[in-house]
Coordinates of C-alpha atoms and ligand atoms in Angstrom, one line a residue:
M1 CA 80.4 107.6 95.1
D2 CA 80.4 109.5 91.8
V3 CA 82.9 107.5 89.7
V4 CA 83.3 108.4 86.0
N5 CA 86.7 106.5 85.6
T6 CA 85.2 103.1 86.1
E7 CA 87.9 101.2 84.2
Q8 CA 90.6 102.9 86.4
E9 CA 88.6 102.3 89.5
Q10 CA 88.5 98.6 88.6
Y11 CA 92.2 98.5 87.8
W12 CA 93.5 100.3 90.9
N13 CA 91.2 98.2 93.2
T14 CA 92.5 94.9 91.8
E15 CA 95.9 94.1 90.3
A16 CA 97.5 97.6 90.2
G17 CA 96.4 98.6 93.7
E18 CA 97.7 95.3 95.2
K19 CA 101.1 95.6 93.5
W20 CA 101.5 99.2 94.6
V21 CA 100.8 98.2 98.2
R22 CA 103.1 95.2 97.9
Y23 CA 105.9 97.3 96.4
Q24 CA 105.1 100.5 98.3
R25 CA 108.6 100.8 100.0
L26 CA 110.4 100.2 96.7
L27 CA 108.2 102.6 94.8
D28 CA 108.5 105.4 97.4
A29 CA 112.3 105.0 97.4
Q30 CA 112.4 105.3 93.6
I31 CA 110.0 108.1 92.9
G32 CA 110.2 109.9 96.3
P33 CA 112.9 112.4 95.2
L34 CA 110.8 113.4 92.2
G35 CA 107.8 113.9 94.3
R36 CA 109.7 116.1 96.8
E37 CA 111.1 118.2 93.9
A38 CA 107.5 119.0 92.8
M39 CA 106.7 120.0 96.4
D40 CA 109.7 122.3 96.5
L41 CA 108.5 123.9 93.2
A42 CA 105.1 124.4 94.7
R43 CA 106.7 126.1 97.8
V44 CA 104.3 124.3 100.1
S45 CA 104.4 126.0 103.4
A46 CA 103.0 126.1 107.0
G47 CA 99.3 126.8 107.4
E48 CA 98.3 125.9 103.8
K49 CA 95.6 123.6 102.6
V50 CA 96.7 121.1 100.0
L51 CA 94.9 118.6 97.8
D52 CA 97.0 115.5 96.9
V53 CA 95.4 113.9 93.8
G54 CA 95.8 110.2 93.3
C55 CA 97.6 110.0 96.7
G56 CA 97.9 106.2 96.6
C57 CA 99.7 104.8 99.6
G58 CA 100.1 108.2 101.2
D59 CA 103.8 108.9 101.0
T60 CA 103.4 112.3 99.6
T61 CA 100.3 113.1 101.7
I62 CA 102.3 112.5 104.8
E63 CA 105.2 114.6 103.6
L64 CA 102.9 117.4 102.6
A65 CA 101.2 117.3 106.0
R66 CA 104.6 117.8 107.6
R67 CA 105.4 120.7 105.3
V68 CA 102.1 122.5 106.1
S69 CA 102.5 122.1 109.9
P70 CA 101.6 123.9 112.0
G71 CA 98.1 125.0 111.0
G72 CA 97.7 123.4 107.6
H73 CA 95.9 120.4 106.3
V74 CA 96.1 117.9 103.4
L75 CA 93.3 116.0 101.7
G76 CA 94.4 112.9 99.8
I77 CA 92.0 111.5 97.3
D78 CA 92.3 108.2 95.5
L79 CA 90.2 105.5 93.8
S80 CA 92.0 102.6 95.4
T81 CA 90.7 101.1 98.6
P82 CA 93.8 98.9 99.3
M83 CA 96.2 101.9 98.7
L84 CA 94.1 104.2 100.9
E85 CA 94.1 101.6 103.7
R86 CA 97.9 101.6 103.6
A87 CA 97.9 105.4 103.5
K88 CA 95.7 105.7 106.6
S89 CA 97.6 103.1 108.6
R90 CA 100.9 104.9 107.7
A91 CA 99.6 108.3 108.8
E92 CA 98.3 106.8 112.0
S93 CA 101.5 104.9 112.9
E94 CA 103.6 108.0 112.1
G95 CA 101.3 110.2 114.3
V96 CA 100.4 112.5 111.4
E97 CA 97.0 114.0 112.3
N98 CA 96.5 116.8 109.8
V99 CA 95.5 114.6 106.9
T100 CA 92.2 113.2 105.6
F101 CA 92.0 110.5 103.0
V102 CA 88.9 110.1 100.9
R103 CA 88.0 107.4 98.3
G104 CA 86.7 109.1 95.2
D105 CA 87.2 109.9 91.6
A106 CA 89.2 113.1 91.6
Q107 CA 87.7 114.0 88.1
S108 CA 84.2 114.3 89.5
Y109 CA 84.5 114.5 93.3
R110 CA 82.6 117.5 94.8
F111 CA 85.4 119.3 96.7
P112 CA 84.5 122.3 98.8
P113 CA 84.8 125.3 96.5
K114 CA 87.8 127.7 96.6
K115 CA 89.4 125.8 99.5
F116 CA 92.9 124.7 98.5
D117 CA 96.1 126.8 98.3
V118 CA 97.9 124.0 96.4
V119 CA 96.8 121.1 94.2
Y120 CA 99.6 118.6 94.0
S121 CA 100.2 115.1 92.5
R122 CA 103.0 112.6 92.2
F123 CA 102.2 110.6 89.1
G124 CA 98.4 110.6 89.8
V125 CA 97.0 112.8 87.1
M126 CA 97.6 110.8 83.9
F127 CA 94.6 108.4 84.2
F128 CA 91.6 110.6 83.6
S129 CA 89.1 109.9 80.9
D130 CA 88.4 113.6 80.6
P131 CA 91.4 115.5 81.9
V132 CA 90.0 119.0 81.1
A133 CA 87.0 118.2 83.3
A134 CA 89.3 116.9 86.0
F135 CA 91.6 120.0 86.1
R136 CA 88.5 122.2 85.9
N137 CA 87.3 120.4 89.0
F138 CA 90.6 121.1 90.8
L139 CA 90.4 124.8 89.7
E140 CA 86.9 125.1 91.3
A141 CA 88.3 123.7 94.5
S142 CA 91.2 126.1 94.5
R143 CA 91.3 129.6 95.9
P144 CA 92.2 132.4 93.5
G145 CA 95.9 132.5 92.8
A146 CA 96.4 128.9 94.1
R147 CA 99.3 126.8 92.8
L148 CA 99.1 123.6 90.9
A149 CA 102.2 121.3 90.8
F150 CA 102.5 117.8 89.6
V151 CA 105.1 115.3 88.3
C152 CA 104.4 113.0 85.4
W153 CA 106.5 110.8 83.1
Q154 CA 108.0 111.8 79.9
A155 CA 107.9 109.3 77.0
V156 CA 108.9 105.7 77.6
T157 CA 112.0 106.2 75.4
E158 CA 113.2 108.8 77.9
N159 CA 112.7 106.3 80.7
P160 CA 115.2 103.4 80.3
W161 CA 114.1 102.1 83.7
M162 CA 110.8 101.1 82.0
A163 CA 112.0 100.8 78.4
I164 CA 114.9 98.4 79.0
P165 CA 112.9 95.7 80.8
F166 CA 110.0 96.2 78.3
M167 CA 112.2 95.7 75.3
A168 CA 113.8 92.7 76.9
A169 CA 110.3 91.2 77.4
L170 CA 109.2 92.0 73.9
Q171 CA 111.9 89.8 72.4
H172 CA 109.8 86.9 73.7
L173 CA 106.4 88.4 72.8
P174 CA 106.5 89.2 69.1
Q175 CA 102.7 89.2 68.7
V176 CA 101.9 91.6 71.6
E177 CA 99.9 94.7 70.9
L178 CA 101.8 97.7 72.1
P179 CA 99.9 100.0 74.5
N180 CA 98.7 103.3 73.1
P181 CA 100.9 105.9 75.0
D182 CA 98.3 108.6 74.6
A183 CA 95.5 106.6 76.3
P184 CA 95.0 107.1 80.1
G185 CA 98.1 105.6 81.7
P186 CA 101.6 106.4 82.8
F187 CA 102.7 108.1 79.6
A188 CA 99.5 110.0 78.8
F189 CA 101.1 113.4 79.8
A190 CA 104.4 112.9 78.0
D191 CA 103.6 115.5 75.4
P192 CA 103.9 119.0 76.9
D193 CA 101.8 120.6 74.1
K194 CA 98.9 118.3 75.0
V195 CA 99.2 119.0 78.7
R196 CA 99.4 122.8 78.1
R197 CA 96.2 122.5 76.0
I198 CA 94.5 120.6 78.7
L199 CA 95.5 123.0 81.5
T200 CA 94.7 126.1 79.4
A201 CA 91.2 124.7 78.5
A202 CA 90.6 124.0 82.2
G203 CA 91.4 127.7 82.9
Y204 CA 95.0 127.5 84.4
E205 CA 97.6 130.3 83.9
N206 CA 101.4 130.6 84.1
I207 CA 101.9 127.0 82.9
E208 CA 105.5 125.9 83.1
F209 CA 107.4 122.7 82.4
H210 CA 110.8 121.7 83.8
T211 CA 112.6 118.5 82.8
A212 CA 113.8 116.3 85.7
R213 CA 116.2 113.7 84.3
R214 CA 117.5 111.7 87.3
E215 CA 119.3 108.5 88.2
L216 CA 116.5 106.6 90.1
V217 CA 117.3 103.8 92.5
V218 CA 115.2 101.0 91.1
G219 CA 114.1 98.4 93.7
A220 CA 115.4 100.3 96.8
G221 CA 118.7 98.5 96.9
E222 CA 117.2 95.0 96.8
P223 CA 119.4 92.2 95.2
L224 CA 119.1 92.2 91.3
E225 CA 116.7 89.2 91.3
G226 CA 114.3 91.1 93.5
V227 CA 114.5 94.2 91.3
V228 CA 113.8 92.1 88.2
E229 CA 110.7 90.6 89.8
F230 CA 109.5 94.1 90.8
L231 CA 110.0 95.3 87.2
L232 CA 108.2 92.3 85.7
Q233 CA 105.1 93.3 87.7
M234 CA 105.0 97.0 87.1
G235 CA 104.1 99.3 84.2
P236 CA 104.0 98.2 80.6
T237 CA 106.1 95.1 81.3
G238 CA 103.6 94.0 83.9
K239 CA 100.7 94.6 81.5
V240 CA 102.1 92.5 78.6
L241 CA 103.1 89.6 81.0
R242 CA 99.6 89.5 82.6
G243 CA 98.5 85.8 82.4
A244 CA 101.8 84.7 80.7
D245 CA 102.6 81.0 81.2
P246 CA 105.4 80.2 83.7
E247 CA 107.9 79.1 81.0
L248 CA 107.5 82.3 79.0
R249 CA 107.8 84.3 82.2
R250 CA 111.0 82.4 83.1
R251 CA 112.6 83.3 79.7
V252 CA 111.5 86.9 80.1
R253 CA 112.9 87.0 83.6
E254 CA 116.3 85.8 82.3
S255 CA 116.4 88.4 79.5
V256 CA 115.5 91.2 81.9
L257 CA 118.1 90.1 84.4
E258 CA 120.8 90.2 81.7
A259 CA 119.6 93.6 80.5
L260 CA 119.7 95.1 84.0
R261 CA 123.1 93.7 85.1
P262 CA 125.1 96.6 83.7
Y263 CA 123.1 99.0 85.9
Q264 CA 123.8 97.3 89.1
G265 CA 126.0 99.4 91.4
N266 CA 127.4 98.7 94.9
D267 CA 124.2 99.7 96.7
G268 CA 121.5 99.0 94.1
V269 CA 120.3 99.3 90.5
Y270 CA 120.4 102.8 89.2
M271 CA 118.6 103.8 86.0
T272 CA 117.6 107.0 84.3
G273 CA 114.1 108.3 84.6
T274 CA 112.8 111.4 83.0
A275 CA 109.7 113.3 84.2
W276 CA 108.0 116.7 83.7
M277 CA 107.6 119.0 86.7
V278 CA 104.5 120.9 85.7
T279 CA 103.4 124.1 87.6
A280 CA 100.6 126.5 87.0
K281 CA 98.3 129.0 88.8
S282 CA 94.6 129.5 89.3
P283 CA 93.6 132.9 88.0
R284 CA 93.2 135.7 90.7
Ligands
SAM301 C1 100.9 105.8 89.6 S1 99.9 105.7 91.0 C2 100.7 107.0 92.0 C3 100.2 106.9 93.4 C4 100.9 107.9 94.4 N1 100.6 109.3 94.0 C5 102.4 107.7 94.4 O1 103.1 108.5 93.9 O2 102.8 106.8 95.1 C6 98.4 106.5 90.4 C7 97.4 106.7 91.5 O3 96.3 107.5 90.9 C8 95.1 107.0 91.4 N2 94.0 107.4 90.4 C9 93.9 107.1 89.1 N3 92.8 107.7 88.6 C10 92.2 108.4 89.6 C11 91.0 109.2 89.7 N4 90.3 109.4 88.7 N5 90.7 109.7 90.9 C12 91.5 109.5 92.0 N6 92.6 108.7 92.0 C13 93.0 108.2 90.8 C14 95.3 105.5 91.4 O4 94.4 104.8 92.2 C15 96.7 105.4 92.0 O5 96.8 105.4 93.3

């Protein structure tokens, strides 16, 4: 396998992949609506061939497969073996046959040329070491006039669902080095000028950005304690707590619990999340 993103391959095959499998139901409940909005924008329809980049546990691949039926097909690519295993077993148990999952680095994978009508991703395109090379690779795999549609996070400050637990954790971690938001990771595509430059350099046209600011159900309606545990594991908070001793973790958990209490409603914790819906076209 031709992997250029070796750091990401390691990360998504160990701690991150395991967490995404463990919390798959919660994550799908939270980000599912944003993923479906990006599909609507791409006007995915029956008979089309779609590439799902960084397809993870397969939620979007399966939904896309339903949208392209009858006659269409979806290829999901991901670096993570545990996430792909979950994806395959979900597709099988749901009787979805028009999908194929491959393990590979989307940046360098040799896709069949000029094949896809739509290249799609839900939060799977912010991790490339060379994003221009990755999008050029998608363009070569797309037929002329094909659509690109993906959803990616705006800055952490626009995402209280991540910023609030992170700030609560930082009270107990004054020495921690803050992650570089521009490096490959969840916020790498927060700056639309940067993303426009990447897509333009790769050869895309008609590049458009729409803001989606939504109340997200965090933790799929689990009790508050469960939602806190989920947030302590994910994203920047999960990163800074990696290897933390149990006493420090206990204090952070208390602070995050208090910080989240005001967001608890009757049927779950609802917090604002802000994403970019990005669409573009392959030249004709
Ligand atoms: C934030 S997760 C999103 C997963 C899935 N799209 C979802 O919404 O549930 C990012 C995904 O991108 C995958 N990924 C990161 N870099 C990749 C690369 N170079 N090639 C293929 N997949 C990659 C990860 O393994 C992971 O599954």
